[in-house]
PDB file of C-alpha atoms in Angstrom:
ATOM      1  CA  GLY A 106       0.015   0.030   0.018  1.00  0.00           C
ATOM      2  CA  GLY A 107       0.928   3.647  -0.136  1.00  0.00           C
ATOM      3  CA  ILE A 108      -0.125   7.012   1.124  1.00  0.00           C
ATOM      4  CA  ILE A 109      -0.708  10.483  -0.201  1.00  0.00           C
ATOM      5  CA  THR A 110       0.435  13.232   2.127  1.00  0.00           C
ATOM      6  CA  GLN A 111      -0.887  16.742   1.660  1.00  0.00           C
ATOM      7  CA  THR A 112       0.616  19.695   3.503  1.00  0.00           C
ATOM      8  CA  PRO A 113      -0.508  21.777   5.205  1.00  0.00           C
ATOM      9  CA  LYS A 114      -3.842  20.288   6.405  1.00  0.00           C
ATOM     10  CA  PHE A 115      -5.199  23.820   6.999  1.00  0.00           C
ATOM     11  CA  LEU A 116      -4.065  26.981   5.192  1.00  0.00           C
ATOM     12  CA  ILE A 117      -5.169  30.452   6.017  1.00  0.00           C
ATOM     13  CA  GLY A 118      -4.196  33.197   3.622  1.00  0.00           C
ATOM     14  CA  GLN A 119      -4.918  36.818   2.930  1.00  0.00           C
ATOM     15  CA  GLU A 120      -6.910  37.895  -0.046  1.00  0.00           C
ATOM     16  CA  GLY A 121      -4.487  38.459  -2.951  1.00  0.00           C
ATOM     17  CA  GLN A 122      -1.765  36.316  -1.413  1.00  0.00           C
ATOM     18  CA  LYS A 123       0.087  33.644  -3.369  1.00  0.00           C
ATOM     19  CA  LEU A 124      -0.263  30.318  -1.570  1.00  0.00           C
ATOM     20  CA  THR A 125       1.320  26.881  -2.280  1.00  0.00           C
ATOM     21  CA  LEU A 126      -0.154  23.518  -1.405  1.00  0.00           C
ATOM     22  CA  LYS A 127       2.073  20.427  -1.477  1.00  0.00           C
ATOM     23  CA  CYS A 128       1.453  16.769  -2.188  1.00  0.00           C
ATOM     24  CA  GLN A 129       3.662  13.671  -1.899  1.00  0.00           C
ATOM     25  CA  GLN A 130       2.798  10.110  -2.815  1.00  0.00           C
ATOM     26  CA  ASN A 131       4.743   6.911  -2.142  1.00  0.00           C
ATOM     27  CA  PHE A 132       2.697   4.658  -4.461  1.00  0.00           C
ATOM     28  CA  ASN A 133       5.267   5.232  -7.248  1.00  0.00           C
ATOM     29  CA  HIS A 134       2.301   6.262  -9.413  1.00  0.00           C
ATOM     30  CA  ASP A 135       2.924   8.051 -12.735  1.00  0.00           C
ATOM     31  CA  THR A 136      -0.193  10.275 -12.721  1.00  0.00           C
ATOM     32  CA  MET A 137      -1.116  12.892 -10.177  1.00  0.00           C
ATOM     33  CA  TYR A 138      -4.116  15.275  -9.878  1.00  0.00           C
ATOM     34  CA  TRP A 139      -5.327  18.355  -8.024  1.00  0.00           C
ATOM     35  CA  TYR A 140      -9.034  18.786  -7.370  1.00  0.00           C
ATOM     36  CA  ARG A 141     -11.039  21.531  -5.671  1.00  0.00           C
ATOM     37  CA  GLN A 142     -14.099  20.648  -3.589  1.00  0.00           C
ATOM     38  CA  ASP A 143     -16.361  23.459  -2.477  1.00  0.00           C
ATOM     39  CA  SER A 144     -18.582  22.806   0.525  1.00  0.00           C
ATOM     40  CA  GLY A 145     -21.575  20.653  -0.418  1.00  0.00           C
ATOM     41  CA  LYS A 146     -20.392  20.206  -3.985  1.00  0.00           C
ATOM     42  CA  GLY A 147     -18.483  17.831  -6.201  1.00  0.00           C
ATOM     43  CA  LEU A 148     -14.859  17.730  -7.237  1.00  0.00           C
ATOM     44  CA  ARG A 149     -13.501  19.905 -10.054  1.00  0.00           C
ATOM     45  CA  LEU A 150     -10.207  19.107 -11.751  1.00  0.00           C
ATOM     46  CA  ILE A 151      -7.647  21.893 -11.581  1.00  0.00           C
ATOM     47  CA  TYR A 152      -4.464  20.328 -13.021  1.00  0.00           C
ATOM     48  CA  TYR A 153      -3.134  16.835 -13.689  1.00  0.00           C
ATOM     49  CA  SER A 154       0.221  15.374 -14.649  1.00  0.00           C
ATOM     50  CA  ILE A 155       0.342  12.213 -16.654  1.00  0.00           C
ATOM     51  CA  THR A 156       4.056  11.527 -16.033  1.00  0.00           C
ATOM     52  CA  GLU A 157       6.917  13.255 -14.254  1.00  0.00           C
ATOM     53  CA  ASN A 158       7.584  15.938 -16.885  1.00  0.00           C
ATOM     54  CA  ASP A 159       4.020  16.528 -17.950  1.00  0.00           C
ATOM     55  CA  LEU A 160       1.432  19.175 -16.912  1.00  0.00           C
ATOM     56  CA  GLN A 161      -2.156  19.363 -18.159  1.00  0.00           C
ATOM     57  CA  LYS A 162      -4.831  21.949 -17.417  1.00  0.00           C
ATOM     58  CA  GLY A 163      -8.140  20.728 -16.016  1.00  0.00           C
ATOM     59  CA  ASP A 164     -11.456  22.495 -16.185  1.00  0.00           C
ATOM     60  CA  LEU A 165     -10.646  24.947 -13.396  1.00  0.00           C
ATOM     61  CA  SER A 166      -7.037  25.936 -14.023  1.00  0.00           C
ATOM     62  CA  GLU A 167      -7.470  29.749 -14.151  1.00  0.00           C
ATOM     63  CA  GLY A 168      -5.993  31.345 -11.071  1.00  0.00           C
ATOM     64  CA  TYR A 169      -3.773  28.312 -10.361  1.00  0.00           C
ATOM     65  CA  ASP A 170      -0.303  27.055 -11.307  1.00  0.00           C
ATOM     66  CA  ALA A 171       1.001  23.570 -10.725  1.00  0.00           C
ATOM     67  CA  SER A 172       4.467  22.000 -10.688  1.00  0.00           C
ATOM     68  CA  ARG A 173       5.482  18.325 -10.874  1.00  0.00           C
ATOM     69  CA  GLU A 174       8.857  18.586  -9.169  1.00  0.00           C
ATOM     70  CA  LYS A 175       9.547  14.827  -9.325  1.00  0.00           C
ATOM     71  CA  LYS A 176       7.578  11.688  -9.746  1.00  0.00           C
ATOM     72  CA  SER A 177       6.474  11.585  -6.156  1.00  0.00           C
ATOM     73  CA  SER A 178       5.491  15.247  -5.664  1.00  0.00           C
ATOM     74  CA  PHE A 179       2.997  17.675  -7.222  1.00  0.00           C
ATOM     75  CA  SER A 180       2.460  21.233  -5.940  1.00  0.00           C
ATOM     76  CA  LEU A 181      -0.403  23.612  -6.507  1.00  0.00           C
ATOM     77  CA  THR A 182      -0.089  27.367  -6.279  1.00  0.00           C
ATOM     78  CA  VAL A 183      -3.017  29.734  -5.839  1.00  0.00           C
ATOM     79  CA  THR A 184      -1.672  32.725  -7.656  1.00  0.00           C
ATOM     80  CA  SER A 185      -3.911  35.334  -5.907  1.00  0.00           C
ATOM     81  CA  ALA A 186      -6.204  33.981  -3.209  1.00  0.00           C
ATOM     82  CA  GLN A 187      -9.819  35.107  -3.376  1.00  0.00           C
ATOM     83  CA  LYS A 188     -12.499  34.673  -0.732  1.00  0.00           C
ATOM     84  CA  ASN A 189     -14.777  32.803  -3.134  1.00  0.00           C
ATOM     85  CA  GLU A 190     -12.240  30.008  -3.487  1.00  0.00           C
ATOM     86  CA  MET A 191     -12.338  28.838   0.081  1.00  0.00           C
ATOM     87  CA  ALA A 192     -12.549  25.032  -0.365  1.00  0.00           C
ATOM     88  CA  VAL A 193     -10.879  21.733   0.273  1.00  0.00           C
ATOM     89  CA  PHE A 194      -8.118  20.952  -2.227  1.00  0.00           C
ATOM     90  CA  LEU A 195      -7.609  17.240  -2.853  1.00  0.00           C
ATOM     91  CA  CYS A 196      -4.489  15.699  -4.323  1.00  0.00           C
ATOM     92  CA  ALA A 197      -4.688  12.272  -5.910  1.00  0.00           C
ATOM     93  CA  SER A 198      -2.606   9.819  -7.848  1.00  0.00           C
ATOM     94  CA  SER A 199      -3.138   6.900 -10.217  1.00  0.00           C
ATOM     95  CA  PRO A 200      -0.914   4.208 -11.688  1.00  0.00           C
ATOM     96  CA  GLY A 201      -2.013   5.117 -15.225  1.00  0.00           C
ATOM     97  CA  GLN A 202      -4.859   5.059 -17.687  1.00  0.00           C
ATOM     98  CA  ASN A 203      -8.347   3.936 -16.847  1.00  0.00           C
ATOM     99  CA  THR A 204      -7.544   2.902 -13.333  1.00  0.00           C
ATOM    100  CA  GLU A 205      -8.383   3.753  -9.770  1.00  0.00           C
ATOM    101  CA  VAL A 206      -7.547   7.138  -8.427  1.00  0.00           C
ATOM    102  CA  PHE A 207      -6.229   7.339  -4.840  1.00  0.00           C
ATOM    103  CA  PHE A 208      -6.808  10.484  -2.737  1.00  0.00           C
ATOM    104  CA  GLY A 209      -5.116  12.325   0.031  1.00  0.00           C
ATOM    105  CA  LYS A 210      -7.074  13.797   2.945  1.00  0.00           C
ATOM    106  CA  GLY A 211      -7.049  17.305   1.603  1.00  0.00           C
ATOM    107  CA  THR A 212      -5.933  20.851   2.441  1.00  0.00           C
ATOM    108  CA  ARG A 213      -8.643  23.188   3.649  1.00  0.00           C
ATOM    109  CA  LEU A 214      -8.082  26.732   2.393  1.00  0.00           C
ATOM    110  CA  THR A 215      -9.512  29.746   4.207  1.00  0.00           C
ATOM    111  CA  VAL A 216      -9.038  33.220   2.719  1.00  0.00           C
ATOM    112  CA  VAL A 217      -9.461  36.167   5.087  1.00  0.00           C
TER     113      VAL A 217
ATOM    114  CA  SER B  41     -22.082  24.989 -15.144  1.00  0.00           C
ATOM    115  CA  GLN B  42     -19.295  22.451 -15.129  1.00  0.00           C
ATOM    116  CA  TRP B  43     -19.947  18.821 -14.293  1.00  0.00           C
ATOM    117  CA  GLY B  44     -19.241  18.565 -10.634  1.00  0.00           C
ATOM    118  CA  GLU B  45     -20.036  22.231  -9.884  1.00  0.00           C
ATOM    119  CA  GLU B  46     -23.616  21.613  -8.871  1.00  0.00           C
ATOM    120  CA  ASN B  47     -24.822  21.072  -5.381  1.00  0.00           C
ATOM    121  CA  LEU B  48     -24.917  17.499  -4.093  1.00  0.00           C
ATOM    122  CA  GLN B  49     -28.275  15.666  -4.482  1.00  0.00           C
ATOM    123  CA  ALA B  50     -29.667  14.408  -1.228  1.00  0.00           C
ATOM    124  CA  LEU B  51     -31.257  10.981  -0.724  1.00  0.00           C
ATOM    125  CA  SER B  52     -32.638   9.735   2.571  1.00  0.00           C
ATOM    126  CA  ILE B  53     -33.723   6.111   3.069  1.00  0.00           C
ATOM    127  CA  GLN B  54     -34.332   3.577   5.827  1.00  0.00           C
ATOM    128  CA  GLU B  55     -32.007   0.736   6.640  1.00  0.00           C
ATOM    129  CA  GLY B  56     -32.828  -2.383   4.579  1.00  0.00           C
ATOM    130  CA  GLU B  57     -34.142  -0.419   1.557  1.00  0.00           C
ATOM    131  CA  ASP B  58     -32.581  -0.586  -1.866  1.00  0.00           C
ATOM    132  CA  VAL B  59     -31.338   2.594  -3.565  1.00  0.00           C
ATOM    133  CA  THR B  60     -30.126   3.577  -6.993  1.00  0.00           C
ATOM    134  CA  MET B  61     -28.059   6.577  -7.918  1.00  0.00           C
ATOM    135  CA  ASN B  62     -27.780   7.676 -11.545  1.00  0.00           C
ATOM    136  CA  CYS B  63     -25.017   9.358 -13.503  1.00  0.00           C
ATOM    137  CA  SER B  64     -25.215  10.856 -17.011  1.00  0.00           C
ATOM    138  CA  TYR B  65     -22.035  11.958 -18.713  1.00  0.00           C
ATOM    139  CA  LYS B  66     -21.420  14.053 -21.828  1.00  0.00           C
ATOM    140  CA  THR B  67     -18.052  12.958 -23.184  1.00  0.00           C
ATOM    141  CA  TYR B  68     -16.730   9.552 -24.288  1.00  0.00           C
ATOM    142  CA  THR B  69     -15.199   7.490 -21.518  1.00  0.00           C
ATOM    143  CA  THR B  70     -13.472   4.147 -21.367  1.00  0.00           C
ATOM    144  CA  VAL B  71     -14.440   3.526 -17.835  1.00  0.00           C
ATOM    145  CA  VAL B  72     -16.867   4.887 -15.291  1.00  0.00           C
ATOM    146  CA  HIS B  73     -15.603   5.123 -11.735  1.00  0.00           C
ATOM    147  CA  TRP B  74     -17.883   5.116  -8.683  1.00  0.00           C
ATOM    148  CA  TYR B  75     -16.365   6.607  -5.506  1.00  0.00           C
ATOM    149  CA  ARG B  76     -17.582   6.927  -1.971  1.00  0.00           C
ATOM    150  CA  GLN B  77     -16.532   9.853   0.233  1.00  0.00           C
ATOM    151  CA  ASP B  78     -16.888   9.757   3.999  1.00  0.00           C
ATOM    152  CA  SER B  79     -16.950  12.942   5.962  1.00  0.00           C
ATOM    153  CA  GLY B  80     -13.516  14.583   6.270  1.00  0.00           C
ATOM    154  CA  ARG B  81     -11.846  12.174   3.911  1.00  0.00           C
ATOM    155  CA  GLY B  82     -10.973  11.958   0.201  1.00  0.00           C
ATOM    156  CA  PRO B  83     -13.090   9.801  -2.096  1.00  0.00           C
ATOM    157  CA  ALA B  84     -12.306   6.053  -2.339  1.00  0.00           C
ATOM    158  CA  LEU B  85     -13.098   3.805  -5.259  1.00  0.00           C
ATOM    159  CA  ILE B  86     -15.918   1.346  -4.773  1.00  0.00           C
ATOM    160  CA  ILE B  87     -16.573   0.094  -8.343  1.00  0.00           C
ATOM    161  CA  LEU B  88     -14.888   0.715 -11.669  1.00  0.00           C
ATOM    162  CA  ILE B  89     -16.927  -0.466 -14.728  1.00  0.00           C
ATOM    163  CA  ARG B  90     -15.384  -0.595 -18.200  1.00  0.00           C
ATOM    164  CA  SER B  91     -17.072   0.280 -21.494  1.00  0.00           C
ATOM    165  CA  ASN B  92     -17.218  -3.367 -22.534  1.00  0.00           C
ATOM    166  CA  GLU B  93     -19.109  -4.305 -19.326  1.00  0.00           C
ATOM    167  CA  ARG B  94     -22.823  -3.700 -18.894  1.00  0.00           C
ATOM    168  CA  GLU B  95     -22.927  -4.647 -15.224  1.00  0.00           C
ATOM    169  CA  LYS B  96     -20.497  -5.150 -12.376  1.00  0.00           C
ATOM    170  CA  ARG B  97     -21.154  -6.339  -8.850  1.00  0.00           C
ATOM    171  CA  SER B  98     -19.239  -6.015  -5.614  1.00  0.00           C
ATOM    172  CA  GLY B  99     -21.028  -7.382  -2.532  1.00  0.00           C
ATOM    173  CA  ARG B 100     -24.221  -5.370  -2.122  1.00  0.00           C
ATOM    174  CA  LEU B 101     -23.156  -2.906  -4.837  1.00  0.00           C
ATOM    175  CA  ARG B 102     -24.141  -3.136  -8.452  1.00  0.00           C
ATOM    176  CA  ALA B 103     -23.067  -0.755 -11.183  1.00  0.00           C
ATOM    177  CA  THR B 104     -24.474  -0.628 -14.680  1.00  0.00           C
ATOM    178  CA  LEU B 105     -23.206   1.125 -17.764  1.00  0.00           C
ATOM    179  CA  ASP B 106     -25.092   2.011 -20.956  1.00  0.00           C
ATOM    180  CA  THR B 107     -22.586   3.560 -23.352  1.00  0.00           C
ATOM    181  CA  SER B 108     -25.263   4.319 -25.968  1.00  0.00           C
ATOM    182  CA  SER B 109     -27.105   6.653 -23.601  1.00  0.00           C
ATOM    183  CA  GLN B 110     -23.849   7.643 -21.763  1.00  0.00           C
ATOM    184  CA  SER B 111     -25.334   6.778 -18.417  1.00  0.00           C
ATOM    185  CA  SER B 112     -24.319   4.665 -15.452  1.00  0.00           C
ATOM    186  CA  SER B 113     -26.051   3.727 -12.232  1.00  0.00           C
ATOM    187  CA  LEU B 114     -24.988   2.544  -8.803  1.00  0.00           C
ATOM    188  CA  SER B 115     -27.370   0.398  -6.761  1.00  0.00           C
ATOM    189  CA  ILE B 116     -27.022  -0.552  -3.125  1.00  0.00           C
ATOM    190  CA  THR B 117     -29.108  -3.541  -1.958  1.00  0.00           C
ATOM    191  CA  ALA B 118     -30.389  -3.596   1.618  1.00  0.00           C
ATOM    192  CA  ALA B 119     -28.677  -0.415   2.638  1.00  0.00           C
ATOM    193  CA  GLN B 120     -27.042  -0.240   6.024  1.00  0.00           C
ATOM    194  CA  CYS B 121     -26.323   2.797   8.142  1.00  0.00           C
ATOM    195  CA  GLU B 122     -22.625   2.504   7.330  1.00  0.00           C
ATOM    196  CA  ASP B 123     -23.539   3.189   3.686  1.00  0.00           C
ATOM    197  CA  THR B 124     -24.207   6.783   4.688  1.00  0.00           C
ATOM    198  CA  ALA B 125     -21.707   8.756   2.577  1.00  0.00           C
ATOM    199  CA  VAL B 126     -21.411  10.879  -0.513  1.00  0.00           C
ATOM    200  CA  TYR B 127     -21.288   8.939  -3.792  1.00  0.00           C
ATOM    201  CA  PHE B 128     -19.732  10.221  -7.026  1.00  0.00           C
ATOM    202  CA  CYS B 129     -19.365   8.900 -10.511  1.00  0.00           C
ATOM    203  CA  ALA B 130     -16.345   9.870 -12.555  1.00  0.00           C
ATOM    204  CA  THR B 131     -15.205   9.444 -16.136  1.00  0.00           C
ATOM    205  CA  ASP B 132     -11.740   9.524 -17.631  1.00  0.00           C
ATOM    206  CA  GLY B 133     -12.276  10.687 -21.234  1.00  0.00           C
ATOM    207  CA  ALA B 134     -10.856   9.230 -24.440  1.00  0.00           C
ATOM    208  CA  GLY B 135      -7.249   9.464 -23.269  1.00  0.00           C
ATOM    209  CA  GLY B 136      -7.904   7.637 -20.044  1.00  0.00           C
ATOM    210  CA  TYR B 137      -6.151  10.098 -17.754  1.00  0.00           C
ATOM    211  CA  LYS B 138      -8.447  13.107 -17.341  1.00  0.00           C
ATOM    212  CA  VAL B 139     -10.646  11.906 -14.504  1.00  0.00           C
ATOM    213  CA  VAL B 140     -13.598  14.274 -13.993  1.00  0.00           C
ATOM    214  CA  PHE B 141     -16.255  13.894 -11.349  1.00  0.00           C
ATOM    215  CA  GLY B 142     -20.046  14.232 -11.533  1.00  0.00           C
ATOM    216  CA  SER B 143     -22.048  16.258  -9.045  1.00  0.00           C
ATOM    217  CA  GLY B 144     -22.587  13.519  -6.460  1.00  0.00           C
ATOM    218  CA  THR B 145     -25.300  12.183  -4.197  1.00  0.00           C
ATOM    219  CA  ARG B 146     -25.347  12.584  -0.406  1.00  0.00           C
ATOM    220  CA  LEU B 147     -26.973   9.331   0.892  1.00  0.00           C
ATOM    221  CA  LEU B 148     -28.295   9.128   4.428  1.00  0.00           C
ATOM    222  CA  VAL B 149     -29.367   5.748   5.725  1.00  0.00           C
ATOM    223  CA  SER B 150     -31.355   5.885   8.918  1.00  0.00           C
ATOM    224  CA  PRO B 151     -31.997   2.968  11.318  1.00  0.00           C
TER     225      PRO B 151
END
């Protein structure tokens, strides 16, 4: 088995601030994902990375940057935090195509 | 609105009842994933059904897939209180990597 570790668990930032969320996985999975989940809603795909040197935009990439530093780590940057993007950000990984996606426990973002 | 942006649907049933949740998707997919999310945790896969399968079972869970109507369903037989959770379907597109989630159903099973 493996684990996905997201840091920090809780992140409080000022409006307009640049904030970075980190994710590490020890599954040795090729593919990694970042999702945003607003309270009472579903998951929306922000960025994904098929392999170590790849970066693909999801449906909600505006306002975010991502970086796949190495196979095991995938970071997400909120370029200018806004109050309407307070949510839980979920990192996930998968061994490849058409297979199960494994999730971390999330980072809860609060913007003040 | 984007798929997944809508509010969760709410379903409330009694223990022992059967329940079915439906999912319609708009783009081609090779597989349909069904995930369960417990409070405070990330989603976890419960069934993955491939485009060449019409039905897949796992214990009290049954998923169906109709590729012609681009729809899938998840049924739980004789629901238990521990089935209380949020359930999502997800698709992975033609390439097989872009996993996007549907809007989800919050299921409450009462004793």
